[in-house]
Amino acid sequence: MPNLTRRTLLAGSASVPFAAAARPTAAAAAAAGKQTPGIYRYRIGSFELTALYDGIWYRPITDKFIRNAPFSEVESALAEAFMPADKLATPFTTLVVNTGKRLVLIDTGTGGQIAPSAGVLRDNLRAAGIDPRAVDQIVISHFHPDHINGIKDKDNHLVFPNAEIAVPAAEWNFWMDDANLNAAPADLKLAFRNQRRIFSDIAKHVSRFEPGAEVSPGIVTLAAPGHTPGHTVVAIHCGDQSLLVLGDTAQHPAVFARHPDWQAAFDVDGDAAVATRKKLFDRAAADRMLVTGYHFPFPACGHLIKTAGGYEHVPVEWQPSL
Ligand SMILES: [Zn+2]
């Protein structure tokens, strides 16, 4: 085996015989020029799950992004993960659970209102053959815009008109409190105003649950505070299988699983966010649980391994059959 470097590889390819051989010219295929649908199906017991991609946002970041680490370390982590030095890859993946009796959507995507490169959830629902009118329940992990904006379209109409919307009571109590809005810094006020845009005129569709509530059969909520006060994860159980839906316990795992102590500027309580992350990741790693993270690379599903300094996310293998 000769030494393979990028240089020898490129030099070698120039001498590959077919490159210079005469070829028919009429067979050129047109480039598709667009991505395929972002859908991935898997099973938990008899439940059929559909991961639906909503797109990605390259969030611009500065030295303020991580509160408790030098920016040079953050830049190194991004470089190791093949990310740009000043942007955090932030993909969005929602999950539909078909229990056989109910269709439950966990978080709703960006509604096309965060970045031009996100907002394809409705296209992917269509490609998956899921009618938004058939969704019985929406379960919200927390009230940040990338999780709630998909409840409505840009004209303020409900995208899932027949769905009951189940939200963490602690999330509602914190964000819908006008005293908290008034006390918030200007950039956070935007989040408070957005929550009022989404929820104020549909409060009758919204039910509030306490952590531990089984919001649909086999779908159990767990308190996971820190990222926001009422941030909630979901455990899905069916038969002898289970899945932990981590929400925003960690953003991109190449950054926050590898560096579980890092506190992002958008965590409302950074210490609590880190404690929650370690507790849930330790449990998932020890029990070898299947997990999905809202900002993990699509299909956002895999396992967590404990490493010397943190955790490593191991994506699932694509399964061609269910
Ligand atoms: Zn998020």
JSON list of N, CA and C in Angstrom, two decimals, residues 47 57 65-66 71 73 87 89 96 117 120 125 145 152 158 160 163 216 239 244 252 255-256 274 286 296 305 314 318:
[
{"chain": "A", "resi": 47, "resn": "PHE", "atom": "N", "xyz": [-44.19, 1.34, 18.68]},
{"chain": "A", "resi": 47, "resn": "PHE", "atom": "CA", "xyz": [-44.34, 2.73, 18.25]},
{"chain": "A", "resi": 47, "resn": "PHE", "atom": "C", "xyz": [-43.47, 2.98, 17.01]},
{"chain": "A", "resi": 57, "resn": "TRP", "atom": "N", "xyz": [-29.22, 26.08, 11.09]},
{"chain": "A", "resi": 57, "resn": "TRP", "atom": "CA", "xyz": [-28.81, 27.49, 11.22]},
{"chain": "A", "resi": 57, "resn": "TRP", "atom": "C", "xyz": [-27.36, 27.50, 11.67]},
{"chain": "A", "resi": 65, "resn": "PHE", "atom": "N", "xyz": [-19.97, 33.67, 23.74]},
{"chain": "A", "resi": 65, "resn": "PHE", "atom": "CA", "xyz": [-20.89, 32.54, 23.56]},
{"chain": "A", "resi": 65, "resn": "PHE", "atom": "C", "xyz": [-20.79, 31.53, 24.69]},
{"chain": "A", "resi": 66, "resn": "ILE", "atom": "N", "xyz": [-19.58, 31.17, 25.10]},
{"chain": "A", "resi": 66, "resn": "ILE", "atom": "CA", "xyz": [-19.42, 30.27, 26.24]},
{"chain": "A", "resi": 66, "resn": "ILE", "atom": "C", "xyz": [-18.95, 31.11, 27.43]},
{"chain": "A", "resi": 71, "resn": "PHE", "atom": "N", "xyz": [-12.24, 31.71, 24.68]},
{"chain": "A", "resi": 71, "resn": "PHE", "atom": "CA", "xyz": [-12.74, 31.55, 23.30]},
{"chain": "A", "resi": 71, "resn": "PHE", "atom": "C", "xyz": [-11.79, 30.70, 22.46]},
{"chain": "A", "resi": 73, "resn": "GLU", "atom": "N", "xyz": [-10.35, 28.02, 23.32]},
{"chain": "A", "resi": 73, "resn": "GLU", "atom": "CA", "xyz": [-10.73, 26.61, 23.48]},
{"chain": "A", "resi": 73, "resn": "GLU", "atom": "C", "xyz": [-11.99, 26.29, 22.68]},
{"chain": "A", "resi": 87, "resn": "LYS", "atom": "N", "xyz": [-19.03, 30.14, 13.99]},
{"chain": "A", "resi": 87, "resn": "LYS", "atom": "CA", "xyz": [-20.44, 29.76, 13.85]},
{"chain": "A", "resi": 87, "resn": "LYS", "atom": "C", "xyz": [-20.67, 28.39, 14.46]},
{"chain": "A", "resi": 89, "resn": "ALA", "atom": "N", "xyz": [-22.88, 25.13, 14.23]},
{"chain": "A", "resi": 89, "resn": "ALA", "atom": "CA", "xyz": [-23.87, 24.39, 13.43]},
{"chain": "A", "resi": 89, "resn": "ALA", "atom": "C", "xyz": [-25.03, 24.02, 14.34]},
{"chain": "A", "resi": 96, "resn": "VAL", "atom": "N", "xyz": [-41.97, 12.77, 15.29]},
{"chain": "A", "resi": 96, "resn": "VAL", "atom": "CA", "xyz": [-43.37, 12.35, 15.35]},
{"chain": "A", "resi": 96, "resn": "VAL", "atom": "C", "xyz": [-43.41, 10.93, 15.89]},
{"chain": "A", "resi": 117, "resn": "SER", "atom": "N", "xyz": [-32.08, 28.95, 5.93]},
{"chain": "A", "resi": 117, "resn": "SER", "atom": "CA", "xyz": [-31.70, 27.55, 5.71]},
{"chain": "A", "resi": 117, "resn": "SER", "atom": "C", "xyz": [-32.48, 26.58, 6.60]},
{"chain": "A", "resi": 120, "resn": "VAL", "atom": "N", "xyz": [-38.08, 23.61, 6.67]},
{"chain": "A", "resi": 120, "resn": "VAL", "atom": "CA", "xyz": [-38.55, 22.62, 5.70]},
{"chain": "A", "resi": 120, "resn": "VAL", "atom": "C", "xyz": [-39.36, 21.51, 6.37]},
{"chain": "A", "resi": 125, "resn": "LEU", "atom": "N", "xyz": [-42.87, 16.73, 6.35]},
{"chain": "A", "resi": 125, "resn": "LEU", "atom": "CA", "xyz": [-44.12, 16.07, 6.78]},
{"chain": "A", "resi": 125, "resn": "LEU", "atom": "C", "xyz": [-44.86, 15.52, 5.56]},
{"chain": "A", "resi": 145, "resn": "PRO", "atom": "N", "xyz": [-37.72, 29.99, 20.51]},
{"chain": "A", "resi": 145, "resn": "PRO", "atom": "CA", "xyz": [-38.46, 30.10, 19.24]},
{"chain": "A", "resi": 145, "resn": "PRO", "atom": "C", "xyz": [-38.26, 28.93, 18.28]},
{"chain": "A", "resi": 152, "resn": "LYS", "atom": "N", "xyz": [-47.33, 27.82, 14.56]},
{"chain": "A", "resi": 152, "resn": "LYS", "atom": "CA", "xyz": [-48.11, 28.70, 13.67]},
{"chain": "A", "resi": 152, "resn": "LYS", "atom": "C", "xyz": [-47.32, 28.98, 12.39]},
{"chain": "A", "resi": 158, "resn": "LEU", "atom": "N", "xyz": [-52.77, 28.20, 12.89]},
{"chain": "A", "resi": 158, "resn": "LEU", "atom": "CA", "xyz": [-52.25, 26.95, 13.47]},
{"chain": "A", "resi": 158, "resn": "LEU", "atom": "C", "xyz": [-51.88, 25.99, 12.35]},
{"chain": "A", "resi": 160, "resn": "PHE", "atom": "N", "xyz": [-51.04, 22.81, 12.97]},
{"chain": "A", "resi": 160, "resn": "PHE", "atom": "CA", "xyz": [-51.60, 21.50, 13.39]},
{"chain": "A", "resi": 160, "resn": "PHE", "atom": "C", "xyz": [-52.92, 21.79, 14.09]},
{"chain": "A", "resi": 163, "resn": "ALA", "atom": "N", "xyz": [-54.47, 19.64, 17.07]},
{"chain": "A", "resi": 163, "resn": "ALA", "atom": "CA", "xyz": [-53.59, 19.14, 18.13]},
{"chain": "A", "resi": 163, "resn": "ALA", "atom": "C", "xyz": [-53.79, 19.90, 19.43]},
{"chain": "A", "resi": 216, "resn": "SER", "atom": "N", "xyz": [-48.98, 11.28, 26.92]},
{"chain": "A", "resi": 216, "resn": "SER", "atom": "CA", "xyz": [-49.72, 10.32, 26.11]},
{"chain": "A", "resi": 216, "resn": "SER", "atom": "C", "xyz": [-49.23, 8.95, 26.58]},
{"chain": "A", "resi": 239, "resn": "GLY", "atom": "N", "xyz": [-43.03, -1.61, 25.01]},
{"chain": "A", "resi": 239, "resn": "GLY", "atom": "CA", "xyz": [-42.45, -2.94, 25.15]},
{"chain": "A", "resi": 239, "resn": "GLY", "atom": "C", "xyz": [-41.21, -2.85, 26.02]},
{"chain": "A", "resi": 244, "resn": "LEU", "atom": "N", "xyz": [-34.71, 8.31, 24.97]},
{"chain": "A", "resi": 244, "resn": "LEU", "atom": "CA", "xyz": [-34.70, 9.56, 25.73]},
{"chain": "A", "resi": 244, "resn": "LEU", "atom": "C", "xyz": [-34.60, 10.72, 24.74]},
{"chain": "A", "resi": 252, "resn": "HIS", "atom": "N", "xyz": [-25.09, 21.16, 19.80]},
{"chain": "A", "resi": 252, "resn": "HIS", "atom": "CA", "xyz": [-24.34, 20.22, 18.96]},
{"chain": "A", "resi": 252, "resn": "HIS", "atom": "C", "xyz": [-23.40, 19.35, 19.82]},
{"chain": "A", "resi": 255, "resn": "VAL", "atom": "N", "xyz": [-19.61, 19.80, 20.31]},
{"chain": "A", "resi": 255, "resn": "VAL", "atom": "CA", "xyz": [-19.15, 20.88, 21.19]},
{"chain": "A", "resi": 255, "resn": "VAL", "atom": "C", "xyz": [-19.56, 20.58, 22.64]},
{"chain": "A", "resi": 256, "resn": "PHE", "atom": "N", "xyz": [-20.86, 20.30, 22.86]},
{"chain": "A", "resi": 256, "resn": "PHE", "atom": "CA", "xyz": [-21.37, 20.27, 24.24]},
{"chain": "A", "resi": 256, "resn": "PHE", "atom": "C", "xyz": [-21.36, 18.88, 24.88]},
{"chain": "A", "resi": 274, "resn": "VAL", "atom": "N", "xyz": [-25.66, 22.57, 33.18]},
{"chain": "A", "resi": 274, "resn": "VAL", "atom": "CA", "xyz": [-24.54, 21.62, 33.20]},
{"chain": "A", "resi": 274, "resn": "VAL", "atom": "C", "xyz": [-24.89, 20.42, 34.08]},
{"chain": "A", "resi": 286, "resn": "ALA", "atom": "N", "xyz": [-24.59, 5.02, 30.91]},
{"chain": "A", "resi": 286, "resn": "ALA", "atom": "CA", "xyz": [-24.53, 3.82, 31.76]},
{"chain": "A", "resi": 286, "resn": "ALA", "atom": "C", "xyz": [-25.56, 2.78, 31.31]},
{"chain": "A", "resi": 296, "resn": "PHE", "atom": "N", "xyz": [-28.82, 17.68, 17.44]},
{"chain": "A", "resi": 296, "resn": "PHE", "atom": "CA", "xyz": [-27.82, 16.72, 17.00]},
{"chain": "A", "resi": 296, "resn": "PHE", "atom": "C", "xyz": [-27.91, 16.60, 15.47]},
{"chain": "A", "resi": 305, "resn": "ILE", "atom": "N", "xyz": [-21.41, 7.77, 24.71]},
{"chain": "A", "resi": 305, "resn": "ILE", "atom": "CA", "xyz": [-20.34, 7.03, 25.39]},
{"chain": "A", "resi": 305, "resn": "ILE", "atom": "C", "xyz": [-19.66, 8.00, 26.34]},
{"chain": "A", "resi": 314, "resn": "VAL", "atom": "N", "xyz": [-22.54, 8.69, 19.31]},
{"chain": "A", "resi": 314, "resn": "VAL", "atom": "CA", "xyz": [-22.37, 7.69, 18.24]},
{"chain": "A", "resi": 314, "resn": "VAL", "atom": "C", "xyz": [-23.68, 7.60, 17.48]},
{"chain": "A", "resi": 318, "resn": "TRP", "atom": "N", "xyz": [-28.04, 3.82, 9.65]},
{"chain": "A", "resi": 318, "resn": "TRP", "atom": "CA", "xyz": [-29.28, 3.90, 8.88]},
{"chain": "A", "resi": 318, "resn": "TRP", "atom": "C", "xyz": [-29.85, 2.49, 8.71]}
]
